Short mmCIF file of N, CA and C in Angstrom, two decimals:
data_model
loop_
_atom_site.label_atom_id
_atom_site.label_comp_id
_atom_site.label_asym_id
_atom_site.label_seq_id
_atom_site.Cartn_x
_atom_site.Cartn_y
_atom_site.Cartn_z
N UNK A 27 -4.58 12.20 9.29
CA UNK A 27 -3.56 11.57 10.10
C UNK A 27 -2.31 12.42 10.10
N UNK A 28 -1.71 12.52 11.20
CA UNK A 28 -0.55 13.37 11.35
C UNK A 28 0.70 12.77 10.71
N UNK A 29 0.89 11.49 10.81
CA UNK A 29 2.11 10.87 10.32
C UNK A 29 1.96 10.27 8.93
N UNK A 30 0.88 10.53 8.25
CA UNK A 30 0.61 9.95 6.95
C UNK A 30 1.12 10.82 5.80
N UNK A 31 1.59 12.03 6.07
CA UNK A 31 1.94 12.95 5.00
C UNK A 31 3.17 12.52 4.21
N UNK A 32 4.05 11.74 4.77
CA UNK A 32 5.29 11.35 4.10
C UNK A 32 5.09 10.33 3.01
N UNK A 33 4.12 9.46 3.14
CA UNK A 33 3.92 8.43 2.13
C UNK A 33 2.87 8.82 1.10
N UNK A 34 2.15 9.88 1.34
CA UNK A 34 1.09 10.26 0.41
C UNK A 34 1.61 10.72 -0.94
N UNK A 35 2.83 11.26 -1.01
CA UNK A 35 3.35 11.77 -2.26
C UNK A 35 4.19 10.75 -3.02
N UNK A 36 4.24 9.51 -2.56
CA UNK A 36 4.99 8.47 -3.23
C UNK A 36 4.03 7.57 -4.01
N UNK A 37 4.56 6.94 -5.06
CA UNK A 37 3.72 6.06 -5.86
C UNK A 37 3.52 4.73 -5.14
N UNK A 38 2.49 4.03 -5.55
CA UNK A 38 2.20 2.73 -4.96
C UNK A 38 3.34 1.76 -5.23
N UNK A 39 3.94 1.86 -6.40
CA UNK A 39 5.04 0.97 -6.75
C UNK A 39 6.24 1.18 -5.83
N UNK A 40 6.57 2.44 -5.55
CA UNK A 40 7.68 2.74 -4.63
C UNK A 40 7.41 2.17 -3.25
N UNK A 41 6.19 2.36 -2.77
CA UNK A 41 5.85 1.92 -1.42
C UNK A 41 5.82 0.41 -1.29
N UNK A 42 5.32 -0.29 -2.31
CA UNK A 42 5.28 -1.74 -2.19
C UNK A 42 6.65 -2.35 -2.39
N UNK A 43 7.51 -1.75 -3.20
CA UNK A 43 8.89 -2.23 -3.35
C UNK A 43 9.67 -2.00 -2.06
N UNK A 44 9.39 -0.91 -1.36
CA UNK A 44 10.06 -0.64 -0.09
C UNK A 44 9.70 -1.70 0.94
N UNK A 45 8.46 -2.18 0.93
CA UNK A 45 8.01 -3.23 1.84
C UNK A 45 8.40 -4.62 1.35
N UNK A 46 8.85 -4.74 0.09
CA UNK A 46 9.27 -6.03 -0.44
C UNK A 46 8.15 -6.86 -1.02
N UNK A 47 7.03 -6.25 -1.38
CA UNK A 47 5.90 -6.97 -1.94
C UNK A 47 5.94 -6.91 -3.46
N UNK A 48 5.59 -8.01 -4.10
CA UNK A 48 5.31 -7.98 -5.53
C UNK A 48 3.84 -7.61 -5.68
N UNK A 49 3.42 -7.36 -6.90
CA UNK A 49 2.02 -7.01 -7.13
C UNK A 49 1.12 -8.18 -6.75
N UNK A 50 1.57 -9.40 -7.02
CA UNK A 50 0.77 -10.58 -6.68
C UNK A 50 0.65 -10.76 -5.17
N UNK A 51 1.75 -10.56 -4.44
CA UNK A 51 1.70 -10.71 -2.98
C UNK A 51 0.80 -9.66 -2.34
N UNK A 52 0.87 -8.43 -2.84
CA UNK A 52 0.03 -7.37 -2.31
C UNK A 52 -1.44 -7.63 -2.60
N UNK A 53 -1.73 -8.11 -3.79
CA UNK A 53 -3.13 -8.40 -4.12
C UNK A 53 -3.66 -9.58 -3.31
N UNK A 54 -2.81 -10.57 -3.02
CA UNK A 54 -3.25 -11.68 -2.17
C UNK A 54 -3.50 -11.22 -0.75
N UNK A 55 -2.66 -10.34 -0.24
CA UNK A 55 -2.82 -9.85 1.12
C UNK A 55 -4.09 -9.00 1.26
N UNK A 56 -4.42 -8.26 0.21
CA UNK A 56 -5.60 -7.40 0.24
C UNK A 56 -6.87 -8.09 -0.25
N UNK A 57 -6.71 -9.28 -0.86
CA UNK A 57 -7.83 -10.04 -1.42
C UNK A 57 -8.55 -9.28 -2.53
N UNK A 58 -7.75 -8.71 -3.44
CA UNK A 58 -8.28 -8.07 -4.64
C UNK A 58 -7.50 -8.59 -5.83
N UNK A 59 -7.88 -8.21 -7.03
CA UNK A 59 -7.23 -8.74 -8.22
C UNK A 59 -5.88 -8.04 -8.47
N UNK A 60 -4.99 -8.78 -9.10
CA UNK A 60 -3.65 -8.26 -9.40
C UNK A 60 -3.74 -7.12 -10.42
N UNK A 61 -4.70 -7.19 -11.33
CA UNK A 61 -4.83 -6.15 -12.34
C UNK A 61 -5.19 -4.80 -11.72
N UNK A 62 -5.91 -4.81 -10.62
CA UNK A 62 -6.25 -3.56 -9.93
C UNK A 62 -5.00 -2.93 -9.32
N UNK A 63 -4.13 -3.76 -8.75
CA UNK A 63 -2.87 -3.24 -8.20
C UNK A 63 -2.01 -2.67 -9.31
N UNK A 64 -1.91 -3.38 -10.43
CA UNK A 64 -1.09 -2.90 -11.54
C UNK A 64 -1.67 -1.64 -12.17
N UNK A 65 -2.99 -1.46 -12.10
CA UNK A 65 -3.63 -0.28 -12.66
C UNK A 65 -3.28 0.98 -11.85
N UNK A 66 -3.17 0.84 -10.52
CA UNK A 66 -2.88 2.01 -9.68
C UNK A 66 -1.41 2.09 -9.30
N UNK A 67 -0.57 1.22 -9.88
CA UNK A 67 0.84 1.15 -9.51
C UNK A 67 1.59 2.46 -9.74
N UNK A 68 1.27 3.18 -10.79
CA UNK A 68 1.98 4.42 -11.11
C UNK A 68 1.31 5.66 -10.54
N UNK A 69 0.24 5.48 -9.79
CA UNK A 69 -0.45 6.61 -9.16
C UNK A 69 0.15 6.90 -7.79
N UNK A 70 0.08 8.15 -7.39
CA UNK A 70 0.47 8.50 -6.03
C UNK A 70 -0.63 8.06 -5.08
N UNK A 71 -0.26 7.80 -3.83
CA UNK A 71 -1.22 7.30 -2.87
C UNK A 71 -2.36 8.29 -2.65
N UNK A 72 -2.08 9.56 -2.70
CA UNK A 72 -3.14 10.55 -2.48
C UNK A 72 -4.14 10.61 -3.64
N UNK A 73 -3.77 10.07 -4.82
CA UNK A 73 -4.65 10.09 -5.98
C UNK A 73 -5.48 8.82 -6.13
N UNK A 74 -5.23 7.81 -5.32
CA UNK A 74 -5.96 6.55 -5.40
C UNK A 74 -7.36 6.77 -4.84
N UNK A 75 -8.39 6.18 -5.45
CA UNK A 75 -9.76 6.33 -4.93
C UNK A 75 -9.89 5.81 -3.50
N UNK A 76 -10.79 6.38 -2.76
CA UNK A 76 -10.86 6.18 -1.30
C UNK A 76 -11.06 4.74 -0.83
N UNK A 77 -11.97 3.94 -1.36
CA UNK A 77 -12.09 2.60 -0.76
C UNK A 77 -10.80 1.79 -0.87
N UNK A 78 -10.08 1.96 -1.96
CA UNK A 78 -8.83 1.24 -2.14
C UNK A 78 -7.71 1.85 -1.30
N UNK A 79 -7.72 3.17 -1.17
CA UNK A 79 -6.68 3.84 -0.37
C UNK A 79 -6.75 3.42 1.09
N UNK A 80 -7.95 3.26 1.62
CA UNK A 80 -8.09 2.87 3.02
C UNK A 80 -7.62 1.44 3.26
N UNK A 81 -7.64 0.59 2.24
CA UNK A 81 -7.09 -0.76 2.36
C UNK A 81 -5.58 -0.77 2.19
N UNK A 82 -5.08 0.05 1.28
CA UNK A 82 -3.65 0.07 0.96
C UNK A 82 -2.80 0.71 2.04
N UNK A 83 -3.27 1.78 2.64
CA UNK A 83 -2.45 2.57 3.56
C UNK A 83 -1.89 1.77 4.73
N UNK A 84 -2.67 0.99 5.47
CA UNK A 84 -2.07 0.25 6.60
C UNK A 84 -1.04 -0.79 6.17
N UNK A 85 -1.26 -1.41 5.01
CA UNK A 85 -0.33 -2.43 4.55
C UNK A 85 0.98 -1.80 4.08
N UNK A 86 0.89 -0.71 3.33
CA UNK A 86 2.10 -0.07 2.82
C UNK A 86 2.83 0.72 3.89
N UNK A 87 2.13 1.10 4.95
CA UNK A 87 2.75 1.80 6.06
C UNK A 87 3.44 0.83 7.01
N UNK A 88 2.99 -0.44 7.01
CA UNK A 88 3.60 -1.46 7.85
C UNK A 88 2.90 -1.68 9.15
N UNK A 89 1.65 -1.26 9.26
CA UNK A 89 0.91 -1.43 10.50
C UNK A 89 0.65 -2.90 10.82
N UNK A 90 0.45 -3.71 9.78
CA UNK A 90 0.14 -5.12 10.03
C UNK A 90 1.37 -5.92 10.46
N UNK A 91 2.55 -5.51 10.07
CA UNK A 91 3.77 -6.26 10.46
C UNK A 91 4.24 -5.89 11.84
N UNK A 92 3.75 -4.80 12.41
CA UNK A 92 4.14 -4.40 13.76
C UNK A 92 3.51 -5.29 14.82
N UNK A 93 2.47 -6.03 14.45
CA UNK A 93 1.73 -6.82 15.42
C UNK A 93 2.14 -8.30 15.45
N UNK A 94 3.26 -8.63 14.81
CA UNK A 94 3.72 -10.03 14.81
C UNK A 94 4.29 -10.37 16.18
N UNK A 95 3.81 -11.45 16.80
CA UNK A 95 4.26 -11.79 18.17
C UNK A 95 5.56 -12.59 18.16
N UNK A 96 6.69 -11.96 18.02
CA UNK A 96 7.97 -12.67 18.02
C UNK A 96 8.39 -12.92 19.41
#
C-alpha cells in the first residue's frame, strides 16, 4: 500500500491511543481477547504477525470511521 508507510513504524499502543481506543475497546471491536492486544502493544505494526496485522491496520488507520453516515 502506498499510504501505509507512515503508520508501519509506530507501535500499536501509539496508534490506538491516537484513535482514542483502550485495549478493551480495541479487542471488542476486533472480536479478539484483550490479552492478545496487550501482548502486541509494544510491537511495531510491521512486526505484528500477518493475520492480526490485516485486522489491525484498517481500524488503526481509521478506515471504519470514515464510513459513518452523518
